[in-house]
PDB file of N, CA and C in Angstrom:
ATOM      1  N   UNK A  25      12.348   0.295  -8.534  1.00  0.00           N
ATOM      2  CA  UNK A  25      12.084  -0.005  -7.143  1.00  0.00           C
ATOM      3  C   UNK A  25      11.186  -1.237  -7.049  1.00  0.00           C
ATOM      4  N   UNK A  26      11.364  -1.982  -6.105  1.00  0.00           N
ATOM      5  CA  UNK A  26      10.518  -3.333  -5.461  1.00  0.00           C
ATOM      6  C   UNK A  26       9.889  -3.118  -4.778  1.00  0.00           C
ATOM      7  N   UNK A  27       8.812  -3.578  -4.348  1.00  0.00           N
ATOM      8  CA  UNK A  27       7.483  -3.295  -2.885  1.00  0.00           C
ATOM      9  C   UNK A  27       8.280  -4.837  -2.092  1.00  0.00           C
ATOM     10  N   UNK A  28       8.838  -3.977  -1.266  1.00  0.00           N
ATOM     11  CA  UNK A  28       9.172  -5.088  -0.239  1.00  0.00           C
ATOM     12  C   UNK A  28       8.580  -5.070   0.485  1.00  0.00           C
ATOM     13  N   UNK A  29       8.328  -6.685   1.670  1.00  0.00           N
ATOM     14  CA  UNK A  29       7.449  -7.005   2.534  1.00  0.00           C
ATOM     15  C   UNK A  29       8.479  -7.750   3.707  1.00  0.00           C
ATOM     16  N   UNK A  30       8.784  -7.522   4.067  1.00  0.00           N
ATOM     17  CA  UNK A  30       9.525  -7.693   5.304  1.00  0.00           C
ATOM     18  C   UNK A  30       9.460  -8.750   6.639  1.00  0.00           C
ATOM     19  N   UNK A  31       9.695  -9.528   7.036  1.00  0.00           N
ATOM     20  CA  UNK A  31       8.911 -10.471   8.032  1.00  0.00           C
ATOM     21  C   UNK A  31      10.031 -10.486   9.151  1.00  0.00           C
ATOM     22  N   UNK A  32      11.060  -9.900   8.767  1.00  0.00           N
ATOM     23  CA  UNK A  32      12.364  -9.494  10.155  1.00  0.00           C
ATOM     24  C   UNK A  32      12.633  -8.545  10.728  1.00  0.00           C
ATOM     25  N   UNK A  33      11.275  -8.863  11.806  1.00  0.00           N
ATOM     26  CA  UNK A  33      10.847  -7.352  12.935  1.00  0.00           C
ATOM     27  C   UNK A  33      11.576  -7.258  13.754  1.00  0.00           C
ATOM     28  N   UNK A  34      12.544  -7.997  13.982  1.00  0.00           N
ATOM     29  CA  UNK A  34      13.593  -7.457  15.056  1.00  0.00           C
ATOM     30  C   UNK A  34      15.086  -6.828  13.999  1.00  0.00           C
ATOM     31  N   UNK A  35      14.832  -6.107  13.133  1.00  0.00           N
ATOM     32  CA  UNK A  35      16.079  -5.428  12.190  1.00  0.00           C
ATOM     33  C   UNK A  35      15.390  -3.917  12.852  1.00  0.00           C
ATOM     34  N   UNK A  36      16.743  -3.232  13.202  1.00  0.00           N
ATOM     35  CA  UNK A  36      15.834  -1.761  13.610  1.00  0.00           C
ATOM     36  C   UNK A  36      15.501  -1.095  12.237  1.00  0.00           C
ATOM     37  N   UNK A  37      15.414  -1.204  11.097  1.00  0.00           N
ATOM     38  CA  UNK A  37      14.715  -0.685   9.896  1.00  0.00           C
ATOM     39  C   UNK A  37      13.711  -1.155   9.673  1.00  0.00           C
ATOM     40  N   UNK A  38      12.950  -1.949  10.068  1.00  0.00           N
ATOM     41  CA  UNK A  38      11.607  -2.523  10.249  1.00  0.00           C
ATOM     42  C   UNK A  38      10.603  -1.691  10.550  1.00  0.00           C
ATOM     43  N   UNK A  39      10.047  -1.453   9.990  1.00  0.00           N
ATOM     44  CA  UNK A  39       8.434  -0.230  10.424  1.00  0.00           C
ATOM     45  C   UNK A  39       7.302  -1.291   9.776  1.00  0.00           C
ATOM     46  N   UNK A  40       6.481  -1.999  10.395  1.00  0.00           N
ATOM     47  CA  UNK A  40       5.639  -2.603  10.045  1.00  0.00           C
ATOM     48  C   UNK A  40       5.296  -3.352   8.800  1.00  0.00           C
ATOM     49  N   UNK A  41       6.602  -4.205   8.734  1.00  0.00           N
ATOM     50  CA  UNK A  41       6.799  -4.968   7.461  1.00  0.00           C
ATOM     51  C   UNK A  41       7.682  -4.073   6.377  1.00  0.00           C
ATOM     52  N   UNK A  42       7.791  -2.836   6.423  1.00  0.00           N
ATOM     53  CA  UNK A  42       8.444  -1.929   5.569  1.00  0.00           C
ATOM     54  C   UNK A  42       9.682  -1.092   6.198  1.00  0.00           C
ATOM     55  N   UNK A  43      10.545  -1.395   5.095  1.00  0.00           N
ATOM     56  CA  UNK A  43      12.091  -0.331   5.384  1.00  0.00           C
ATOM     57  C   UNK A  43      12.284   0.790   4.982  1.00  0.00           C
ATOM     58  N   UNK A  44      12.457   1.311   6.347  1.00  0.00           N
ATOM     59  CA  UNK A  44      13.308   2.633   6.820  1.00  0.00           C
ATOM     60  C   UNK A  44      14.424   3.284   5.757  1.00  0.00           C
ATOM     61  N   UNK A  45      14.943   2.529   5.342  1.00  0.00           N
ATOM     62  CA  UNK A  45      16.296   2.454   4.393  1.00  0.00           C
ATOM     63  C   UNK A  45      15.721   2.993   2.702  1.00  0.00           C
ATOM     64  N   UNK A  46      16.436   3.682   2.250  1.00  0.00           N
ATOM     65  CA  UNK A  46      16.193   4.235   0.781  1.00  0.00           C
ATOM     66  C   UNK A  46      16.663   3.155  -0.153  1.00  0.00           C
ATOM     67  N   UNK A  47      17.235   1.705   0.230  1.00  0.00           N
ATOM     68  CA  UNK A  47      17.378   0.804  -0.459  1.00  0.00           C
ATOM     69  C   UNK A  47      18.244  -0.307   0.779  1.00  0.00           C
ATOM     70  N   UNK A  48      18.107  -1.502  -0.086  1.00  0.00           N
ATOM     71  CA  UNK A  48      18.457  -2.729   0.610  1.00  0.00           C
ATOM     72  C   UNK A  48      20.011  -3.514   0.053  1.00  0.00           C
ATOM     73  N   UNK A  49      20.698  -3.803   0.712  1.00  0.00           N
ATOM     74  CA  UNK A  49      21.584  -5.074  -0.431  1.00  0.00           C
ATOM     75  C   UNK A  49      21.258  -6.389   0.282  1.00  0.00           C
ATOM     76  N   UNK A  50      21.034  -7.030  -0.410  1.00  0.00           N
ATOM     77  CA  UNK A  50      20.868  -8.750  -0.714  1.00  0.00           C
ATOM     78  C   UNK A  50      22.363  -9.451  -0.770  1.00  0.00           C
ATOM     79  N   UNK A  51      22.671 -10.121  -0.400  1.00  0.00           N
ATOM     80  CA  UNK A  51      24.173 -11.206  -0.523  1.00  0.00           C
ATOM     81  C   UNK A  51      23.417 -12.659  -0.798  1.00  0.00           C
ATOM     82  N   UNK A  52      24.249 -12.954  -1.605  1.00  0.00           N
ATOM     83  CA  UNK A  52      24.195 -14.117  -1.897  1.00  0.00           C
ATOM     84  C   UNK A  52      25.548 -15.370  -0.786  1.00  0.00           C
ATOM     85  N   UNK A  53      24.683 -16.087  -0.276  1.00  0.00           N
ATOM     86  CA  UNK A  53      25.314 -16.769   0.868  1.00  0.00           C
ATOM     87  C   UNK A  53      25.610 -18.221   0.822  1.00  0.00           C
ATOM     88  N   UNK A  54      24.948 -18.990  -0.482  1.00  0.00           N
ATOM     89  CA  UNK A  54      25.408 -20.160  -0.604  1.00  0.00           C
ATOM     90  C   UNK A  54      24.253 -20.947  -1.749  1.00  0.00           C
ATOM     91  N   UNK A  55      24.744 -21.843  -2.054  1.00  0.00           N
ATOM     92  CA  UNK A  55      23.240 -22.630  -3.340  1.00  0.00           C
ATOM     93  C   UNK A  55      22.011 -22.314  -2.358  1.00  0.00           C
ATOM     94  N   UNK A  56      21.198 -21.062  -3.600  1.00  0.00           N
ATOM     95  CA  UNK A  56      20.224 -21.207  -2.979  1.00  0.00           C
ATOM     96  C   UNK A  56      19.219 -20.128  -1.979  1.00  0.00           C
ATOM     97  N   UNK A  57      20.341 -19.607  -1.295  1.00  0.00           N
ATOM     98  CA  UNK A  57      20.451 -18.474   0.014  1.00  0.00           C
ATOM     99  C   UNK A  57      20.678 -17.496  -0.541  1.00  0.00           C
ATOM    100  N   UNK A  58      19.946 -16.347  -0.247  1.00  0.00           N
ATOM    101  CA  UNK A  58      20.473 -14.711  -0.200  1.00  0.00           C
ATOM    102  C   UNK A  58      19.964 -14.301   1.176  1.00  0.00           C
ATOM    103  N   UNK A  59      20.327 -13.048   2.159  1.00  0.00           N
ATOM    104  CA  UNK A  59      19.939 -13.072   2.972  1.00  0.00           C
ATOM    105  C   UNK A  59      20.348 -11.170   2.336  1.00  0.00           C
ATOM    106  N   UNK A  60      19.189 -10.288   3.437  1.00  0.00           N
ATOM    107  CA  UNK A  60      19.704  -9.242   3.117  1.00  0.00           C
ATOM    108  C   UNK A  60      20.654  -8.486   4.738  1.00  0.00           C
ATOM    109  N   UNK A  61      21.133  -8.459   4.076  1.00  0.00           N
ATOM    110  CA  UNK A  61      23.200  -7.510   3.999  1.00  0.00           C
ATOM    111  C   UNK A  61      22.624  -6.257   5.131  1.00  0.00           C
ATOM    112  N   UNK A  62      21.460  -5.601   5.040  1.00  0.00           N
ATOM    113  CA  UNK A  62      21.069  -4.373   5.890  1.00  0.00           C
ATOM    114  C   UNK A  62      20.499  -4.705   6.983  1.00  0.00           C
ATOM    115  N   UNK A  63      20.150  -6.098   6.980  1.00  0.00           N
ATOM    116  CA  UNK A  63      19.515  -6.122   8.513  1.00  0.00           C
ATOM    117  C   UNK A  63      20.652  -5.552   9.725  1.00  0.00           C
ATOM    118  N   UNK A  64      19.875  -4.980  10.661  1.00  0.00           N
ATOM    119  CA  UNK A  64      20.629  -4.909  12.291  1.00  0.00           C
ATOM    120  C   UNK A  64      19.771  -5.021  13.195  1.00  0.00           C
ATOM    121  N   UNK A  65      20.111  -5.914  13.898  1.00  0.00           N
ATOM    122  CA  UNK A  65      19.598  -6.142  14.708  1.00  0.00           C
ATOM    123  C   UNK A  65      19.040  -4.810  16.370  1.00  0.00           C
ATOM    124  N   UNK A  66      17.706  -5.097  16.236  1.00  0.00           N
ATOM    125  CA  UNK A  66      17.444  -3.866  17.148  1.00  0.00           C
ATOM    126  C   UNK A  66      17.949  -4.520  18.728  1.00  0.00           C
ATOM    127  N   UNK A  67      18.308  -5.153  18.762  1.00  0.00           N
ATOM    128  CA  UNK A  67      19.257  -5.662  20.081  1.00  0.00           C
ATOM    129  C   UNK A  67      17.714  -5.718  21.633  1.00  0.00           C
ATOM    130  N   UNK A  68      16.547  -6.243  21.153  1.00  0.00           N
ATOM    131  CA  UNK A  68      15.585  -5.990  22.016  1.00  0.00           C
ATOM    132  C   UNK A  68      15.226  -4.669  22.684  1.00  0.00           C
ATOM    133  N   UNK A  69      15.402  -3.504  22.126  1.00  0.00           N
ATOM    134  CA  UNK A  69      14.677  -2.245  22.094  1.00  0.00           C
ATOM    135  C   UNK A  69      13.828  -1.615  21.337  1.00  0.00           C
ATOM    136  N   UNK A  70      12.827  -3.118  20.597  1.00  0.00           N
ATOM    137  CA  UNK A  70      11.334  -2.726  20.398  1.00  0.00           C
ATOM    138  C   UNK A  70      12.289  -2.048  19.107  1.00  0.00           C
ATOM    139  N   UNK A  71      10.449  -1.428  18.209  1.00  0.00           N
ATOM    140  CA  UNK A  71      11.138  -0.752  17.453  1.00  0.00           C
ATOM    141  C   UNK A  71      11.817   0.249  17.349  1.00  0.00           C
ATOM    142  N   UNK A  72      13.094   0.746  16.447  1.00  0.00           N
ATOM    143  CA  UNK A  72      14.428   1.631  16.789  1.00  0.00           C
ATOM    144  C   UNK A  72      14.331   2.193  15.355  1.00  0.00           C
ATOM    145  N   UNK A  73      13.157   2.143  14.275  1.00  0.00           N
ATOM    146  CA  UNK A  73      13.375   2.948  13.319  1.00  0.00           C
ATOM    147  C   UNK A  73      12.708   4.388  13.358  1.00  0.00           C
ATOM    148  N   UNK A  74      12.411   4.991  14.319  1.00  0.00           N
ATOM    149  CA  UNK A  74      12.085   6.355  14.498  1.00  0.00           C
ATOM    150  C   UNK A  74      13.251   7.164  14.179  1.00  0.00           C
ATOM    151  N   UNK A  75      14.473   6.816  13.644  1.00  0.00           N
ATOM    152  CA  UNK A  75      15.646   7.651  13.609  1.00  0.00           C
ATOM    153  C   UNK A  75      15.540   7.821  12.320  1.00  0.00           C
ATOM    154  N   UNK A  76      15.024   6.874  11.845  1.00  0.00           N
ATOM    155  CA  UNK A  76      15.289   6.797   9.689  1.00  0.00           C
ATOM    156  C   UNK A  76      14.084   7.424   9.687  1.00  0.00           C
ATOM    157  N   UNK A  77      14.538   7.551   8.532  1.00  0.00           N
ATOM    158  CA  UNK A  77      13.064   8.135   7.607  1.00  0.00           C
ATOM    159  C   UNK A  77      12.025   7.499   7.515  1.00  0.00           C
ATOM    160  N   UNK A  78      10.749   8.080   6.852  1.00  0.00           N
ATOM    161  CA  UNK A  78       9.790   7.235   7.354  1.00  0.00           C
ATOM    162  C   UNK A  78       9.480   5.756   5.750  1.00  0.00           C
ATOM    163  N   UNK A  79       9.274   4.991   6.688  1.00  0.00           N
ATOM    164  CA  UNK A  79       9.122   3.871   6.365  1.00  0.00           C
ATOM    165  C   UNK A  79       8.328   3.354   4.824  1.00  0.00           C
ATOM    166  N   UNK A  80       8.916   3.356   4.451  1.00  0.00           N
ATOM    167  CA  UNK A  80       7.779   2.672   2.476  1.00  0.00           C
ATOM    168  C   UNK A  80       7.700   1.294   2.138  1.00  0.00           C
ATOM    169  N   UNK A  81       7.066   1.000   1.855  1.00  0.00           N
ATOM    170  CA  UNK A  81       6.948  -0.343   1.069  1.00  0.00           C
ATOM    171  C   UNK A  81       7.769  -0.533  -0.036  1.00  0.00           C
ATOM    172  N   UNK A  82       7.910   0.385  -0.863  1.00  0.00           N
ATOM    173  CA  UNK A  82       8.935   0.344  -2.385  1.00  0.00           C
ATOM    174  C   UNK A  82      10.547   0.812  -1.504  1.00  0.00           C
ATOM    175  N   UNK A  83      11.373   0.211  -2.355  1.00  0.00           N
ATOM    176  CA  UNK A  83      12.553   0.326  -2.177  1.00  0.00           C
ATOM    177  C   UNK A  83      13.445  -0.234  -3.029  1.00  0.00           C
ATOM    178  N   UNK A  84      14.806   0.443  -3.387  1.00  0.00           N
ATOM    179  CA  UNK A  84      15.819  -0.135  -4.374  1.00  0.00           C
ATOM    180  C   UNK A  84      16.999  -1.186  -3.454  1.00  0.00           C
ATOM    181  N   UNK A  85      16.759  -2.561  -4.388  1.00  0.00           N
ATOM    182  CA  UNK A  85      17.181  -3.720  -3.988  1.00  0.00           C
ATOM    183  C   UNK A  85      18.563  -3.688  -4.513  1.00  0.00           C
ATOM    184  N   UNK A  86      19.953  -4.002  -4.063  1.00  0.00           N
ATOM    185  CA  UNK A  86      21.103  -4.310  -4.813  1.00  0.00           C
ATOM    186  C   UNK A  86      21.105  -5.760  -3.945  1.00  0.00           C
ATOM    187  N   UNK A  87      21.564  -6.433  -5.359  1.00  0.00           N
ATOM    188  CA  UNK A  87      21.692  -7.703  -5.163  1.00  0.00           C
ATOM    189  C   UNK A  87      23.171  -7.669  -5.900  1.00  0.00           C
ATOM    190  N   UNK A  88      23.977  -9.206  -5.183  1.00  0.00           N
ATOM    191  CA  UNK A  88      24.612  -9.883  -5.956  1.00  0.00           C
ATOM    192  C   UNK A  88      25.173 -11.268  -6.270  1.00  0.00           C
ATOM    193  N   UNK A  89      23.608 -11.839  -6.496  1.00  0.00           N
ATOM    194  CA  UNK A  89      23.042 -13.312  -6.436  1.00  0.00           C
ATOM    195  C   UNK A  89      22.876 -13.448  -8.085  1.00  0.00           C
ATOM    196  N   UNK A  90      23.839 -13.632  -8.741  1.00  0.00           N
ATOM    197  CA  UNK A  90      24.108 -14.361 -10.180  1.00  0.00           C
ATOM    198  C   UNK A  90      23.141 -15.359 -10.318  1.00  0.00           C
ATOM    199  N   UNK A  91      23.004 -16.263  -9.382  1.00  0.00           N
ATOM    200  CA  UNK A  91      22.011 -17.364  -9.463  1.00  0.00           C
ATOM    201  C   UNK A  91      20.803 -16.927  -9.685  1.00  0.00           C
ATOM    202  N   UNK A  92      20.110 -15.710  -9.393  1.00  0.00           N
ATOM    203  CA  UNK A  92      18.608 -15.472  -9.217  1.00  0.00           C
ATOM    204  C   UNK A  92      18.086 -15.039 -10.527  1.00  0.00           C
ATOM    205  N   UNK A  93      17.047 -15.324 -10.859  1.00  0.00           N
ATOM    206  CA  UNK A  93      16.376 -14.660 -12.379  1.00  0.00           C
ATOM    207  C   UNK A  93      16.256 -13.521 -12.135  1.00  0.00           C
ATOM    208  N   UNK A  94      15.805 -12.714 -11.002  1.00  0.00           N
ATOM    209  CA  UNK A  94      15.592 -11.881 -10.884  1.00  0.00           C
ATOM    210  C   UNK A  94      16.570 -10.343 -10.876  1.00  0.00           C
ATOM    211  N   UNK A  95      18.102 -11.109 -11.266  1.00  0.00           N
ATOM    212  CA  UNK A  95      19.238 -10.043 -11.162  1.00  0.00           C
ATOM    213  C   UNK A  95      19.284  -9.422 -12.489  1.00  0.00           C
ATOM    214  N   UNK A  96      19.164  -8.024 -12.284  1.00  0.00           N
ATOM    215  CA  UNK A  96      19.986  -7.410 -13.591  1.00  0.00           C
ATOM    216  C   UNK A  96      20.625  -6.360 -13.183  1.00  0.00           C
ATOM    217  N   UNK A  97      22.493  -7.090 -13.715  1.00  0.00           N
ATOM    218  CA  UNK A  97      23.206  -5.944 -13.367  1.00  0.00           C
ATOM    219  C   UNK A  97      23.600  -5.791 -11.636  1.00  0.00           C
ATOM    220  N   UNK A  98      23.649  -4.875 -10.703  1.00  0.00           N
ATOM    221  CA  UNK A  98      22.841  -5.369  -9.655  1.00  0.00           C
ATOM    222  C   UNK A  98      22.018  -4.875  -8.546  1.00  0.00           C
ATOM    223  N   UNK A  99      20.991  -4.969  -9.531  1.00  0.00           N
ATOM    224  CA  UNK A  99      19.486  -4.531  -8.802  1.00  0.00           C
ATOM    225  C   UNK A  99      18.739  -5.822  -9.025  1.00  0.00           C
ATOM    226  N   UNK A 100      17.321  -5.731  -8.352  1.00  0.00           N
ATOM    227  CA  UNK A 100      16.672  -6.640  -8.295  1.00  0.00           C
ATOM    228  C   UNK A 100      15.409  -6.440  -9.344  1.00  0.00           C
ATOM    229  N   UNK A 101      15.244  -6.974 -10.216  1.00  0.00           N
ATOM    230  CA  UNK A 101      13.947  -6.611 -10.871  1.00  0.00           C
ATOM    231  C   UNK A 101      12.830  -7.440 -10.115  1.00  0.00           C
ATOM    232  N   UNK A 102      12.670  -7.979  -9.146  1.00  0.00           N
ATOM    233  CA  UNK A 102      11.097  -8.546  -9.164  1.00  0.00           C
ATOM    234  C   UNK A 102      10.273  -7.208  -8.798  1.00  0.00           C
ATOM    235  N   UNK A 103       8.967  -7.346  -8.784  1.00  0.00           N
ATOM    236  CA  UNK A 103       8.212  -6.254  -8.662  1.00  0.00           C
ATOM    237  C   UNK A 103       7.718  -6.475  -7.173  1.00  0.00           C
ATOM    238  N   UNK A 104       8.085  -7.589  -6.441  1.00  0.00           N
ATOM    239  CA  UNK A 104       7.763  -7.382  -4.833  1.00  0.00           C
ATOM    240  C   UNK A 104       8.650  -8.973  -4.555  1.00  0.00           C
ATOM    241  N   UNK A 105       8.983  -8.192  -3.279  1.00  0.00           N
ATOM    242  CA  UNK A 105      10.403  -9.288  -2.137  1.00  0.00           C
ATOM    243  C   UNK A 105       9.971  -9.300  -1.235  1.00  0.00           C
ATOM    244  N   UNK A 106       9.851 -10.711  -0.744  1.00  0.00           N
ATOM    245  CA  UNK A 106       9.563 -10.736   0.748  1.00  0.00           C
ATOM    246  C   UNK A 106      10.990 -11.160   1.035  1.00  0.00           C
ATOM    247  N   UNK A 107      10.890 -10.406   2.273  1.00  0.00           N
ATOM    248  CA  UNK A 107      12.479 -10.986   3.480  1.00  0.00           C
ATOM    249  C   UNK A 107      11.866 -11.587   4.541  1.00  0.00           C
ATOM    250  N   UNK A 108      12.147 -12.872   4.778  1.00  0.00           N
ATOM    251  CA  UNK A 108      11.577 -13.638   5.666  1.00  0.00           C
ATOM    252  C   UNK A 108      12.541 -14.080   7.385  1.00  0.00           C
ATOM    253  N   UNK A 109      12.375 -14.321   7.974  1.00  0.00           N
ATOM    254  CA  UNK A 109      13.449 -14.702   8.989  1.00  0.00           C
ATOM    255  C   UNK A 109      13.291 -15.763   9.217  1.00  0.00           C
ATOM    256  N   UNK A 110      14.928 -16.417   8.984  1.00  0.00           N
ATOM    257  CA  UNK A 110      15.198 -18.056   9.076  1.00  0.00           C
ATOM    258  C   UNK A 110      16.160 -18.303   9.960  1.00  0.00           C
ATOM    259  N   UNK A 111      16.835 -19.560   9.654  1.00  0.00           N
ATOM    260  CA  UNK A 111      18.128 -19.799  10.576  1.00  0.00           C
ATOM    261  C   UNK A 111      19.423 -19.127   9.722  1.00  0.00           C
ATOM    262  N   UNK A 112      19.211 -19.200   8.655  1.00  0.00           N
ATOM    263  CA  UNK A 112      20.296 -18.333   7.986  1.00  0.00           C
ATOM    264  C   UNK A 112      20.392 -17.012   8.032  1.00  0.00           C
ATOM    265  N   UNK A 113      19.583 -16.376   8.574  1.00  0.00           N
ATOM    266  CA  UNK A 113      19.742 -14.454   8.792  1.00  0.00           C
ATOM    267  C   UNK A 113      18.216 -14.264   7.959  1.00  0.00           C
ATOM    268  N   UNK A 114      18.184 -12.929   7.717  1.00  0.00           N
ATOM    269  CA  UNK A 114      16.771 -12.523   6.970  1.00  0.00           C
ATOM    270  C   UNK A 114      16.960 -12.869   5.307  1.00  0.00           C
ATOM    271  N   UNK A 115      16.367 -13.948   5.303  1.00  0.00           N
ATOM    272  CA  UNK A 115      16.480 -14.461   3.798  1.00  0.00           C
ATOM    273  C   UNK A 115      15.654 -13.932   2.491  1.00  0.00           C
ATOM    274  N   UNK A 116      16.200 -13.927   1.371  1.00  0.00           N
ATOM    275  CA  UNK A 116      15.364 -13.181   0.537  1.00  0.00           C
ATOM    276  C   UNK A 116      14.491 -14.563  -0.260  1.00  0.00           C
ATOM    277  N   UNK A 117      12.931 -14.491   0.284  1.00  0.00           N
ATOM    278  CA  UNK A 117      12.085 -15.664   0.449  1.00  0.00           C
ATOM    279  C   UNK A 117      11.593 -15.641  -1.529  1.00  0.00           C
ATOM    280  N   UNK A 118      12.094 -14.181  -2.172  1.00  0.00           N
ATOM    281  CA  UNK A 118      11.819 -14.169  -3.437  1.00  0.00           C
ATOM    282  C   UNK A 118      12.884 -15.390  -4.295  1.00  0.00           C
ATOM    283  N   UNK A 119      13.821 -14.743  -3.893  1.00  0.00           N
ATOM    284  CA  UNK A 119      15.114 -15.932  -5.051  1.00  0.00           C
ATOM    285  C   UNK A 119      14.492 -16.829  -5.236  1.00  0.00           C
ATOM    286  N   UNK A 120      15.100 -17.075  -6.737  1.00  0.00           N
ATOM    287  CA  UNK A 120      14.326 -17.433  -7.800  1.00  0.00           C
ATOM    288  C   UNK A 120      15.338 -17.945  -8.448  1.00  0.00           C
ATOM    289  N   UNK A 121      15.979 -19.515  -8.881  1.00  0.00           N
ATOM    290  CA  UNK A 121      17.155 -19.599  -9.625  1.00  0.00           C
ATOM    291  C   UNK A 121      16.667 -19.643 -10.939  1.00  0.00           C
ATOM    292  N   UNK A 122      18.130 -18.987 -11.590  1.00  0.00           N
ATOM    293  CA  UNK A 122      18.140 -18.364 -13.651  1.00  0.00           C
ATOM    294  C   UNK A 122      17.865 -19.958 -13.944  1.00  0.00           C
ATOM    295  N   UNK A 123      17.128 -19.742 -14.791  1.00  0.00           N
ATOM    296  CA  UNK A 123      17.213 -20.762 -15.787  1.00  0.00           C
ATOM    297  C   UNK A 123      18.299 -21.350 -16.581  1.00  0.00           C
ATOM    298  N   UNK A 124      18.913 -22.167 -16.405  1.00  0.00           N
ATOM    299  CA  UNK A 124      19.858 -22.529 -16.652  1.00  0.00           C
ATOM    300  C   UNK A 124      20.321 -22.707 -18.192  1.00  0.00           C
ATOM    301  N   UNK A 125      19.320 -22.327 -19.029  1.00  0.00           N
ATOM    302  CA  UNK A 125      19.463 -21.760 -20.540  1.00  0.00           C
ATOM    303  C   UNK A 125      20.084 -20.796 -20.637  1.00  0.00           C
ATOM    304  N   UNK A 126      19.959 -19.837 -19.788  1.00  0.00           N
ATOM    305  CA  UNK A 126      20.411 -18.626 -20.362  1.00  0.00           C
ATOM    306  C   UNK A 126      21.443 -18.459 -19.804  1.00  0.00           C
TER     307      UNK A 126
END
């Protein structure tokens, strides 16, 4: 599991920087970009995660961003993700491109 930190308060899984959700998927969206795959939008009704469970900081990441160091398999190994909100959707502000050695 990852300690995610969250910065896309309008996703109704949002509980104060932390998801509702027992895990996340990440997409990989172009050189560079991952955005995560679970956001929904709470459509301006404030927060809407009182339906999920309650809210954690740790959570299991599926990714499937080949590019990122951080992929194995596909989960996310970093030990904390921020999801940030951009013009591209809620971006994963961790990605990290592989070293191109390996």
């Amino acid at each position: 599991m990852s300690y995610l930190d969250c910065a896309q308060y309008d996703c109704c899984h949002n509980k104060a920087g932390c998801c509702c959700l027992n895990g996340i998927d990440v997409h990989h969206t172009g050189p560079g970009n991952a955005v995560c795959g679970s956001y929904r939008c709470n459509e301006g009704y404030g927060n809407a995660a009182t339906d999920n469970q309650p809210a954690s900081p740790e959570t299991d990441i599926h990714c499937d961003d080949k590019g990122c160091r951080h992929l194995e398999g596909h989960c996310c190994c970093a030990d904390h993700v921020s999801i940030d909100e951009c013009s591209c959707g809620p971006e994963c502000a961790t990605r990290a491109p592989r070293d191109t050695a390996e």
